[in-house]
Coordinates of C-alpha atoms in Angstrom, one line a residue:
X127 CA 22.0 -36.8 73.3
X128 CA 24.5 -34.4 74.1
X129 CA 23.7 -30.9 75.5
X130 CA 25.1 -29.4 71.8
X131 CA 22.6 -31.3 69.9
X132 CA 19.8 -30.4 72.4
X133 CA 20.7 -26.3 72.5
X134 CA 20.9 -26.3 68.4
X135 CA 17.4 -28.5 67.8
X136 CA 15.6 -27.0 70.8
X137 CA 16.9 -22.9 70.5
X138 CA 14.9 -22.0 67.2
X139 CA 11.4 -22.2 69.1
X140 CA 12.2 -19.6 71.5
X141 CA 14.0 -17.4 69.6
X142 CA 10.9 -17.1 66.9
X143 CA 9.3 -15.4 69.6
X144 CA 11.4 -13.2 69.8
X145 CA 11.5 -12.0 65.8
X146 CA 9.6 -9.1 64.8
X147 CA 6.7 -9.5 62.4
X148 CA 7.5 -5.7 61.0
X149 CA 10.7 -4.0 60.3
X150 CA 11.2 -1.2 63.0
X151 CA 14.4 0.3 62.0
X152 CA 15.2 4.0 62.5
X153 CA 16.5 5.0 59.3
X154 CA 16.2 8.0 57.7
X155 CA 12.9 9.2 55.6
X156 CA 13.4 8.9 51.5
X157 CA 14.1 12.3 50.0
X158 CA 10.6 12.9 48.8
X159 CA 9.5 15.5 46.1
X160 CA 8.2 18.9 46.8
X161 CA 5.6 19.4 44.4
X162 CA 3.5 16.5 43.0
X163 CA 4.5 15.0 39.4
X164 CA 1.6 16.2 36.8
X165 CA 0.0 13.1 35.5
X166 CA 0.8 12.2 31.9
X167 CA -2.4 12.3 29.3
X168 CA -5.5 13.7 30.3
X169 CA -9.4 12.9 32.1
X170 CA -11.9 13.0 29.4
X171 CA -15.4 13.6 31.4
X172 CA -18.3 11.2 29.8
X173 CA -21.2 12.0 32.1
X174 CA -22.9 14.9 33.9
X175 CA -23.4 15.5 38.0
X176 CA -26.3 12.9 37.6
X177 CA -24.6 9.8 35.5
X178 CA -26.0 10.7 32.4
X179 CA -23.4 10.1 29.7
X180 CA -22.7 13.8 27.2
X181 CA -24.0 13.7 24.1
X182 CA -20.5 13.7 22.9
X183 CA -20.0 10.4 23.8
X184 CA -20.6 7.9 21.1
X185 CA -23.4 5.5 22.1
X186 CA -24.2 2.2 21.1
X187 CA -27.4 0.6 20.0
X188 CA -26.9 -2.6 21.6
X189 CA -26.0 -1.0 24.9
X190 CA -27.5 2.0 26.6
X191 CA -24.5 2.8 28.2
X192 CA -22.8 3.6 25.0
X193 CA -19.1 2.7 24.4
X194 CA -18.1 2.6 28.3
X195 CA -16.4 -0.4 28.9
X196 CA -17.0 -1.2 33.0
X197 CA -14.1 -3.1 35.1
X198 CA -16.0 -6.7 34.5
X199 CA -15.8 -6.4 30.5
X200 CA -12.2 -5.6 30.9
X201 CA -9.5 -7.9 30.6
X202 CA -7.2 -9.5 33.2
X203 CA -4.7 -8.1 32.0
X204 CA -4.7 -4.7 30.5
X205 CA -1.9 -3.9 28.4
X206 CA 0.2 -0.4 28.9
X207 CA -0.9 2.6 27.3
X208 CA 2.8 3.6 26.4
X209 CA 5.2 1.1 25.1
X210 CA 8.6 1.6 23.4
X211 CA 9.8 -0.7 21.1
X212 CA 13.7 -0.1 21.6
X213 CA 15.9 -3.1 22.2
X214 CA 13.6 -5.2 21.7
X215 CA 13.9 -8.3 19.6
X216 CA 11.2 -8.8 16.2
X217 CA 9.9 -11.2 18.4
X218 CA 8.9 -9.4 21.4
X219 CA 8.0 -6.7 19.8
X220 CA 6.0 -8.6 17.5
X221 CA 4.3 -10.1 21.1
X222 CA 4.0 -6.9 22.4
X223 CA 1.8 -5.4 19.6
X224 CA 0.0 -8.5 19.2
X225 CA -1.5 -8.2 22.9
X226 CA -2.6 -4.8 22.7
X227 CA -4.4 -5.5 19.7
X228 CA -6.0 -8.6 21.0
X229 CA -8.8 -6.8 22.6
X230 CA -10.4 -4.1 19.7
X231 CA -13.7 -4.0 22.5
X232 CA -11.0 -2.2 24.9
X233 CA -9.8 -0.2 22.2
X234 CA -12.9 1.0 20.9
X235 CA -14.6 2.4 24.4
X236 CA -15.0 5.6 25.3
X237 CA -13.2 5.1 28.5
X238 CA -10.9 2.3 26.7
X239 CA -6.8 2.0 26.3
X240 CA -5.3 4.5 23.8
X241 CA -2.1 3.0 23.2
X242 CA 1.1 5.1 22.1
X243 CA 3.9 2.3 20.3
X244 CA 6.9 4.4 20.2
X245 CA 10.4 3.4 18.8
X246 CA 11.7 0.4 16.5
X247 CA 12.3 -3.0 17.0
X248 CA 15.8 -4.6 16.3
X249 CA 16.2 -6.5 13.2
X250 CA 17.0 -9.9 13.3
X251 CA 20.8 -11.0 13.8
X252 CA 23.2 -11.5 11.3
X253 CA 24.5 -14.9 10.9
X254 CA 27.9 -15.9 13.2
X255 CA 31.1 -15.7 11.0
X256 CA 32.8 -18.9 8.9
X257 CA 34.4 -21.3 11.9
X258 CA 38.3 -22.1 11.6
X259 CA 39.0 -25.2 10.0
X260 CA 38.7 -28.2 12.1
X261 CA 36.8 -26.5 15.1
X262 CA 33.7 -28.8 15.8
X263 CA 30.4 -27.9 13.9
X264 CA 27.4 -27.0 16.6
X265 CA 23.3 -26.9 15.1
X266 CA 22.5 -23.1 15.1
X267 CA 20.7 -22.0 17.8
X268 CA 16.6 -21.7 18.4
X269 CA 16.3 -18.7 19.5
X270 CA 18.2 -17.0 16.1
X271 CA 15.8 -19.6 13.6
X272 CA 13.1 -18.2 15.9
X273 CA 14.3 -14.7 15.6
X274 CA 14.9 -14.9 11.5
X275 CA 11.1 -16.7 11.3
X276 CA 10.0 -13.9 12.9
X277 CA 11.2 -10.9 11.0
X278 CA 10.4 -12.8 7.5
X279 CA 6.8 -13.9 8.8
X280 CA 5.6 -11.1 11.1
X281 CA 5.1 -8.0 9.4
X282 CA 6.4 -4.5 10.9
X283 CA 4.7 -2.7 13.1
X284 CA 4.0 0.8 11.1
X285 CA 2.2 3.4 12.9
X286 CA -1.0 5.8 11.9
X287 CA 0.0 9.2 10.8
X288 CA -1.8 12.1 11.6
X289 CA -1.7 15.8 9.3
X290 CA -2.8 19.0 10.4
X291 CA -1.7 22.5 10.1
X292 CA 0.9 23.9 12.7
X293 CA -1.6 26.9 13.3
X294 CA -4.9 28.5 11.4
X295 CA -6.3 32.3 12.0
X296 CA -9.5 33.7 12.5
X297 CA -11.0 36.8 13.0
X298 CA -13.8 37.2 15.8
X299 CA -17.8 36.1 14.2
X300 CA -16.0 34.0 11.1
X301 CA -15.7 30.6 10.7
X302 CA -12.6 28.7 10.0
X303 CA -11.5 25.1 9.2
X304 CA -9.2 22.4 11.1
X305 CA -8.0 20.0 8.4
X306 CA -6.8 16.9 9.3
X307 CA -5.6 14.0 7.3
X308 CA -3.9 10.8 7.7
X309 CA -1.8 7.8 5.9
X310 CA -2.4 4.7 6.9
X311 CA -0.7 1.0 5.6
X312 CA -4.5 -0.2 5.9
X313 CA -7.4 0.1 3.9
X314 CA -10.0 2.4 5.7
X315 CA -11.9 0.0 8.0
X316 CA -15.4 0.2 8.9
X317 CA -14.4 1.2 12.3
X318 CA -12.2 4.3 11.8
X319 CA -12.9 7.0 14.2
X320 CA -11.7 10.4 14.5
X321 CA -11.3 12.7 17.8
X322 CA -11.1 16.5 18.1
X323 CA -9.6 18.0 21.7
X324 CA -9.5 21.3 22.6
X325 CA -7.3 22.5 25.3
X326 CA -7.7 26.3 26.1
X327 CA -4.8 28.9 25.9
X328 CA -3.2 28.4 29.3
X329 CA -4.8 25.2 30.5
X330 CA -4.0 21.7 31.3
X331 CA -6.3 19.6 30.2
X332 CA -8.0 18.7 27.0
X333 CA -12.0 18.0 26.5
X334 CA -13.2 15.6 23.4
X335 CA -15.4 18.2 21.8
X336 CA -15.9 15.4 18.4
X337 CA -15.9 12.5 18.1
X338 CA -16.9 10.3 14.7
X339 CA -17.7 6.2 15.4
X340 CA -19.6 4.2 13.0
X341 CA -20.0 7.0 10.5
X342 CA -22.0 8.7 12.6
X343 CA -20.6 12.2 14.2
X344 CA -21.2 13.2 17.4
X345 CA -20.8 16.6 18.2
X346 CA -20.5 18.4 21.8
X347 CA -23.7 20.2 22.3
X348 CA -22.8 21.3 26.0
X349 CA -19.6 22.7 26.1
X350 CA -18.6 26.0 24.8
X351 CA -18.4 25.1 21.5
X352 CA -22.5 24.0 21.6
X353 CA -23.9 23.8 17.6
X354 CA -21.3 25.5 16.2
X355 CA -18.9 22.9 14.9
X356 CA -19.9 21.0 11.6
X357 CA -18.0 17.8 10.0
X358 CA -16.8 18.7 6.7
X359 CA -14.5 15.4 6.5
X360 CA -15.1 12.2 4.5
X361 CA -13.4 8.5 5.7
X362 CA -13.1 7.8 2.3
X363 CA -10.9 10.3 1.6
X364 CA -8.8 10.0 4.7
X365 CA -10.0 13.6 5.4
X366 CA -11.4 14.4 8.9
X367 CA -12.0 18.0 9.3
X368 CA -14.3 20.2 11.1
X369 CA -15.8 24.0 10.8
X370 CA -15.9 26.0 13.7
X371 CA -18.5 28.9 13.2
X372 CA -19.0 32.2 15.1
X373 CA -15.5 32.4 16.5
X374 CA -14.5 33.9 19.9
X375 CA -11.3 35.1 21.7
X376 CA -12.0 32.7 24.1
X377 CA -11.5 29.9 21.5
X378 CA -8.1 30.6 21.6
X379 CA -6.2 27.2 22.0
X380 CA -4.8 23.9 20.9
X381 CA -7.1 21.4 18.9
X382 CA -5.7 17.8 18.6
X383 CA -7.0 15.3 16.2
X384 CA -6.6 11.3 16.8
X385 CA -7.6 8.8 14.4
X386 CA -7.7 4.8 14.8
X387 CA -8.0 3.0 11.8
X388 CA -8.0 -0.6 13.2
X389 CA -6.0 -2.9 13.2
X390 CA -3.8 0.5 12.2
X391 CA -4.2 2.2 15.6
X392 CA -0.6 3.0 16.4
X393 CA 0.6 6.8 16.2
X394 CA 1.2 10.0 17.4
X395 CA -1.6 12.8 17.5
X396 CA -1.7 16.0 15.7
X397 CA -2.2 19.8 16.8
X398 CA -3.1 22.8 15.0
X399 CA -3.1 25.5 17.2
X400 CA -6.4 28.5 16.5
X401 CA -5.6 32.2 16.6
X402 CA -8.8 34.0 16.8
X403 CA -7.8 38.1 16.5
X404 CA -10.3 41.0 16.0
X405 CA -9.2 41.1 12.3
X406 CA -7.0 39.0 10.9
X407 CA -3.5 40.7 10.4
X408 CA -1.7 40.9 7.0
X409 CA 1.0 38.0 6.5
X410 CA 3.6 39.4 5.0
X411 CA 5.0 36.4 3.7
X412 CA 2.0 35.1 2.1
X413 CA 1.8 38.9 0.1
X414 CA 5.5 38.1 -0.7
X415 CA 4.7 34.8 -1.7
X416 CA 1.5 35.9 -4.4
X417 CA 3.6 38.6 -5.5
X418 CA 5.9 36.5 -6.6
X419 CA 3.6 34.1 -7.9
X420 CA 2.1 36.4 -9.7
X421 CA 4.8 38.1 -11.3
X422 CA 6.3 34.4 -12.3
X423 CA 3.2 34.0 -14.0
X424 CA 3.2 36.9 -15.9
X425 CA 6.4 36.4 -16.9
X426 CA 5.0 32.7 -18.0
X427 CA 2.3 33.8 -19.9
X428 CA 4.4 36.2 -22.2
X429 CA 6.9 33.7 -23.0
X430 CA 3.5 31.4 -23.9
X431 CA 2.5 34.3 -25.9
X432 CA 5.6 35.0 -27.7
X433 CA 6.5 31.1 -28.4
X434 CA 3.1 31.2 -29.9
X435 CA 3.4 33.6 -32.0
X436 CA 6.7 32.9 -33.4
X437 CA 5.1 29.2 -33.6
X438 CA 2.6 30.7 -36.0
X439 CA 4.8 33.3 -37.8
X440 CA 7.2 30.1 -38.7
X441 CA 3.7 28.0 -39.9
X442 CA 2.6 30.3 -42.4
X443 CA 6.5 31.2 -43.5
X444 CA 6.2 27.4 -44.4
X445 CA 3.2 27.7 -45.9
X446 CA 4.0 30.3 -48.2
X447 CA 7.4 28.7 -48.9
X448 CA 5.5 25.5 -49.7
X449 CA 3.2 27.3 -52.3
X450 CA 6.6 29.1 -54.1
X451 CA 7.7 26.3 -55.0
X452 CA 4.7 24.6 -55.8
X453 CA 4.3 27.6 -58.3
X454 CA 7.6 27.5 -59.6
X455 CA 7.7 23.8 -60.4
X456 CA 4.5 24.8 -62.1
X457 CA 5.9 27.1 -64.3
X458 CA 8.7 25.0 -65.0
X459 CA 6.6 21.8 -65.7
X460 CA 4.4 24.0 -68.1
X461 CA 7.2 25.7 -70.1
X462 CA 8.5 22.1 -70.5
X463 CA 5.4 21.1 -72.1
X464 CA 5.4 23.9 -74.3
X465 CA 8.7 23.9 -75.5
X466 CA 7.9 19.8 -76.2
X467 CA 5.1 20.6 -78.3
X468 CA 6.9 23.1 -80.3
X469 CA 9.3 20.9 -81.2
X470 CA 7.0 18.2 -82.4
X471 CA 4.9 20.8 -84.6
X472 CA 7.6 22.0 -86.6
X473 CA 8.1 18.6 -88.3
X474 CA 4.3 18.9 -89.0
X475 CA 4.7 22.5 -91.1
X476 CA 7.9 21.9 -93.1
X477 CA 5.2 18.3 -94.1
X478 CA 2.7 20.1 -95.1
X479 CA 4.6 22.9 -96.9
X480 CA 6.4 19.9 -98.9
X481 CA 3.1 18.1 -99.4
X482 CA 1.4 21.4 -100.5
X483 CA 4.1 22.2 -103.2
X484 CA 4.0 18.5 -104.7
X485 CA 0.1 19.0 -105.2
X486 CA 0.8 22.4 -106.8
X487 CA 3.5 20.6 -109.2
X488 CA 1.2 17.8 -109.6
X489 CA -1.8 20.7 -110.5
X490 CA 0.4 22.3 -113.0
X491 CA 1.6 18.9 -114.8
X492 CA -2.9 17.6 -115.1
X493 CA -3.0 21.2 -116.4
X494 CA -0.2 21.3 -118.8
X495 CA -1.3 17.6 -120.0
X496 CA -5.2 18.5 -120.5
X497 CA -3.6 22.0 -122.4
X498 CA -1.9 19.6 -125.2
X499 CA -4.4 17.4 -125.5
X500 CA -6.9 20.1 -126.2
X501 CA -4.2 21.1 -129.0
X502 CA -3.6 18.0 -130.8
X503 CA -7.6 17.4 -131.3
X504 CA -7.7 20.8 -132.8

């Protein structure tokens, strides 16, 4: 063996030694930022200081723990809370939704995913154009028959939407209502719940003050709003609203409402935001608004009035008309009938004048006859 052969098969154990098992470079720090990102969504507490889980928290009857899901029940993998559907294929999008509704347990826990499907799928391709004569004809491609077998088979992902009013007064000791309503592509399932959050004027996070699982409600009685919210909504009806009595300044905030319909549990939230004031001021634009209402009305219910009336006026016109000529064809028929008979009476008279003077003529001759007969006997 030459010296070459021995130096290149015999080099790499020592120099091993030598490498270093971490990278120590001096290069400079990465630009880091000043303050710390806020985290996006919110912590919503489910137990006290001592593990008890709030009343707010919907409990189950096979479980004591309620709805909380604990890290061995959960999945390997977890799907991500936020996913947009943008440039993505039917297919993968199609994948994509499938997975995060693969697991309703995780969906329906108190401390489960709360997934946010944002943006729209691509549609499928449109077929390649016509090849030039005498080019060589290829099979079309998998991935485009899987692509058009997708978009005709799957169907669309369509999203949960949410209703509510952009904001609601209240005056200070009164009770007001937080409507919410919804419209769903799904009949309303069994397992529809419904979510009110409050975050306070000025803060940063939200609190689950209702809740409704199971048709049951379950309504903070800790928090500040403690027996003084009431469910006035019905599933049914796709209405989930609540009544918040004996109002406060301090209830001055933003309410969100969430509802899951499953399998229809894709959508945005909805806020109302409450403004409690010590009376409630005068909106002018409502007073504008029944003004003119009212005044349109008026003006409705005169034309009523007066189409009415004419209406009637023009009936018994008819009426009247109608009875006119009913008399005057009447007449006419009558003084037809009497004009008939005269004319067949007079026949009658000159008759019986003629007969009357040939029985006067026939008197005179018997009388005449019986005066000569009485003559020639004498």
């Amino acid at each position: 063996m030459g010296p070459l052969f021995l130096s290149l098969a015999f080099s790499p154990q020592y120099e091993k030694a030598f490498s270093p098992k971490y990278l120590r470079n001096w290069s400079p720090a990465k630009p880091t930022k000043e303050r710390i990102p806020s985290h996006e969504g919110y912590t919503q507490i489910i137990a006290n200081d001592r593990g008890h889980l709030l009343p707010s928290v919907p409990r189950s009857k096979a479980n004591p723990w309620g709805s909380f899901m604990g890290t061995w029940q959960m999945p390997l993998r977890i799907p991500p809370a936020r996913v947009t559907l943008t440039s993505r294929t039917a297919a993968g999008a199609a994948s994509l939704t499938k997975w995060i509704q693969k697991n309703p347990d995780l969906l329906k826990a108190s401390n489960g995913l709360r997934p946010e499907i944002l943006g729209k799928a691509l549609r499928a391709l449109a077929p390649s154009p016509a090849m030039a004569p005498g080019a060589p004809s290829s099979s079309p491609s998998p991935v485009l028959a899987v692509l058009f077998f997708s978009s005709l088979v799957l169907p669309p992902a369509q999203a949960i939407v949410v209703y509510t009013d952009r904001e609601v007064h209240g005056a200070v000791g009164s009770r007001v209502t937080l409507h919410c309503s919804f419209w769903s592509s799904e009949w309303v399932s069994d397992d529809i719940s419904f979510t009110w959050r409050y975050q306070p004027e000025g803060g940063r996070d939200a609190i689950s003050i209702f809740h409704y699982a199971k048709g049951q409600p379950y309504i903070d009685e800790v928090g500040a709003f403690k027996e003084r919210i009431q469910w006035v909504g019905d599933p049914r009806w796709k209405d989930g609203s609540i009544v918040i009595h004996n109002l406060d300044y301090s209830d001055n905030g933003t309410f969100t409402c969430d509802v899951k319909n499953p399998p229809d549990i894709v959508g945005k939230t909805s806020q109302v935001t409450l403004y409690v004031f010590e009376k409630v001021p005068t909106r002018y634009g409502v007073v504008l608004g029944a003004v003119i209402g009212g005044v349109l009305g008026v003006v409705l219910l005169l034309l009523l009035l007066f189409y009415l009336v004419r209406y009637c006026w023009l009936r018994r016109q008819a009426a009247l008309q109608r009875r006119l000529s009913a008399m005057e064809k009447g007449k006419l028929h009558k003084s037809a009938k009497d004009s008939s008979k005269r004319g067949r009476q007079t026949p009658v008279l000159y008759a019986m004048l003629d007969h009357s003077r040939s029985t006067r003529a026939a008197s005179e001759k018997k009388a005449k006859g019986l005066g000569e007969s009485r003559k020639d006997k004498k």
